PDB file of C-alpha atoms in Angstrom:
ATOM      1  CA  UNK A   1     -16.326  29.067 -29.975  1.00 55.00           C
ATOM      2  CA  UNK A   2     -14.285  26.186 -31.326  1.00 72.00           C
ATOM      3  CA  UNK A   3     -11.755  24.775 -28.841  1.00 78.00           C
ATOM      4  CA  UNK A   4     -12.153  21.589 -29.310  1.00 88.00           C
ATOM      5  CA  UNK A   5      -9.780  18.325 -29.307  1.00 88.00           C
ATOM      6  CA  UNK A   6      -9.520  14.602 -29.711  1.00 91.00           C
ATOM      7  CA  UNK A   7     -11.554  12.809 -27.443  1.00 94.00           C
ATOM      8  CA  UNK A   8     -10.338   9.514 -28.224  1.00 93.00           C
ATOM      9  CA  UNK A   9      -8.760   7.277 -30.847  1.00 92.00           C
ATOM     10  CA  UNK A  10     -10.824   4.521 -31.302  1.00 94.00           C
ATOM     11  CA  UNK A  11     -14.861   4.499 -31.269  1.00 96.00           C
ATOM     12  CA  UNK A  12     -16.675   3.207 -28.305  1.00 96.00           C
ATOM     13  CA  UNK A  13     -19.697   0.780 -28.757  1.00 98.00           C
ATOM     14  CA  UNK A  14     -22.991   2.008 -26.983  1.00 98.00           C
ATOM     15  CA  UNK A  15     -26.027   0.063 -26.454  1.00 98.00           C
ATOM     16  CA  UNK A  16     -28.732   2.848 -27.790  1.00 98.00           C
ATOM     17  CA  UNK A  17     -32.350   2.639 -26.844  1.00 98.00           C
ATOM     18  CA  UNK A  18     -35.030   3.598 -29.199  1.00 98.00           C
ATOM     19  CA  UNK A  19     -36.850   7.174 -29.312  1.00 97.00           C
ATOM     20  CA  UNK A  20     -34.123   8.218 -26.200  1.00 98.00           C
ATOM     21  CA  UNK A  21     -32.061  11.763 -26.380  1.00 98.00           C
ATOM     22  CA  UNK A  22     -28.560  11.528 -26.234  1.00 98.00           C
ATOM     23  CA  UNK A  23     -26.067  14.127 -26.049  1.00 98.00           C
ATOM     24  CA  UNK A  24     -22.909  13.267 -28.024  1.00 98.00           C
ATOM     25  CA  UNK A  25     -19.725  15.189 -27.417  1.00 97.00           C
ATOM     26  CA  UNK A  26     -18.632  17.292 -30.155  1.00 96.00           C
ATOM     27  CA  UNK A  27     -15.680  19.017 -28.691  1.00 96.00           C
ATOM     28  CA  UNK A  28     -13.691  16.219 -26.925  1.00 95.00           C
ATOM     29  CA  UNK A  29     -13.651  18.106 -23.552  1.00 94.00           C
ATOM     30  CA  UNK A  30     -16.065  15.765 -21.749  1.00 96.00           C
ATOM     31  CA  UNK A  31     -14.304  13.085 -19.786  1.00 95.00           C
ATOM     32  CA  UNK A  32     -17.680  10.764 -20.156  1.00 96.00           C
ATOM     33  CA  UNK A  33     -16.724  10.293 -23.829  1.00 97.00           C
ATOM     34  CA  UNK A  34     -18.809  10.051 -26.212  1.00 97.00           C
ATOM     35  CA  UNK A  35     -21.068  11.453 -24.493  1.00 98.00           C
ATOM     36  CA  UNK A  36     -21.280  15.482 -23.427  1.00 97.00           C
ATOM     37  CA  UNK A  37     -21.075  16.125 -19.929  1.00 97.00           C
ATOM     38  CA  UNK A  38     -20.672  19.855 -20.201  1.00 95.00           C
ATOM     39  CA  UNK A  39     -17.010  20.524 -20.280  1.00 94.00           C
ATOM     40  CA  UNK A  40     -17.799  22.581 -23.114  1.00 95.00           C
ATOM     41  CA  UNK A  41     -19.033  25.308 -21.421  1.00 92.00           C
ATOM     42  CA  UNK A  42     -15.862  26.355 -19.231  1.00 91.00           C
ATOM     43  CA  UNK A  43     -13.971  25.456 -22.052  1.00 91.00           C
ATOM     44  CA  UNK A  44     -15.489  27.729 -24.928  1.00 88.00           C
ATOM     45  CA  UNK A  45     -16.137  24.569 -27.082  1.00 93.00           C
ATOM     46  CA  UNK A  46     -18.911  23.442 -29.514  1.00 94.00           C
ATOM     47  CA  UNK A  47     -22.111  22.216 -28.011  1.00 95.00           C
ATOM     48  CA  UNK A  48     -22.927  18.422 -28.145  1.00 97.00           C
ATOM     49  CA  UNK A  49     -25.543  17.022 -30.729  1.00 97.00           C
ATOM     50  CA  UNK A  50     -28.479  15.894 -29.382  1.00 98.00           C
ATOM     51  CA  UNK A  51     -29.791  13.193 -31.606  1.00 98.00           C
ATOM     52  CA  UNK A  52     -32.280   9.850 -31.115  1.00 98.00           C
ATOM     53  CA  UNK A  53     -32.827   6.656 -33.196  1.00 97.00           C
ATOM     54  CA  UNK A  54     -35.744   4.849 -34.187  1.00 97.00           C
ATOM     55  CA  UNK A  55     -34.645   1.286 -32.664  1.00 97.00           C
ATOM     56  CA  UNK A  56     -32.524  -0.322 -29.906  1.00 98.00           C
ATOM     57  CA  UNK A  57     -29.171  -0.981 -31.432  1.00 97.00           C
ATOM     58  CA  UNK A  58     -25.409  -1.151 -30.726  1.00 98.00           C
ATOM     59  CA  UNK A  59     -23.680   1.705 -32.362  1.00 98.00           C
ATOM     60  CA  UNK A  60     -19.551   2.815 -32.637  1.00 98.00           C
ATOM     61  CA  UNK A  61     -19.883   5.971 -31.822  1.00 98.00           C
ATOM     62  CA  UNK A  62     -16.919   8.482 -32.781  1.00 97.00           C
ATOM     63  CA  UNK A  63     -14.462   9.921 -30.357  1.00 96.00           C
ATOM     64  CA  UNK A  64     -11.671  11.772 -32.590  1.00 95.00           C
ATOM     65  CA  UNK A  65     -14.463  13.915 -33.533  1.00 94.00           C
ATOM     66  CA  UNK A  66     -13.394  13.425 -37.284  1.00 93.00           C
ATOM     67  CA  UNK A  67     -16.365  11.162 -38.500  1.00 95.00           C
ATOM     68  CA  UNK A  68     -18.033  12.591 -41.469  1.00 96.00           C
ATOM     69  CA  UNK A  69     -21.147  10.688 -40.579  1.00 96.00           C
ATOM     70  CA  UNK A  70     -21.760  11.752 -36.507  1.00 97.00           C
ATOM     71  CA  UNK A  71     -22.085  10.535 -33.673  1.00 98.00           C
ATOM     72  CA  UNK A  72     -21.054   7.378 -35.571  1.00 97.00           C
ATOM     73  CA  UNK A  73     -17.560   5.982 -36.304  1.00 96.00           C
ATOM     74  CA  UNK A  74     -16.490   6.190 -40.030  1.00 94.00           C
ATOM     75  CA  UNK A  75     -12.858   5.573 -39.684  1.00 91.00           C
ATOM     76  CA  UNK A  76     -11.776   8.718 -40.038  1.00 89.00           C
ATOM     77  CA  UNK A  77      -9.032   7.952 -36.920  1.00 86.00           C
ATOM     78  CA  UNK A  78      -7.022   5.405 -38.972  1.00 81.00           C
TER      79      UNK A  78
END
């Protein structure tokens, strides 16, 4: 299970709320990018990471799936 692809080439800012799940898209199937909407299922991919943060905040999250530091943008698509 690793199909997965670019999802984008530049990262999207997100207004986050504190102490909510979100589902970020690790396989760069889901057309609701960065967030998972379940493409990866009919397309044998890797699930999405469900992480939280402590406070509201904007955040770049990552979309080439290259980031070394996910959800979030670290350049990695320069």
């Amino acid at each position: 299970m690793n199909n997965n692809i670019k999802g984008g080439d530049a990262p999207v800012p997100c207004e986050l709320e504190a102490n909510k799940n979100y589902a970020w898209c690790t396989c760069g199937h889901s057309e609701n990018q960065p967030f998972c909407n379940g493409k990866h299922k009919t397309e044998s991919a890797t699930p999405p990471m469900i992480f939280s943060i402590a406070e509201n905040k904007t955040a770049f999250l990552c979309t080439c799936k290259m980031t070394k530091n996910p959800p979030y943008c670290d350049g990695s698509h320069k």
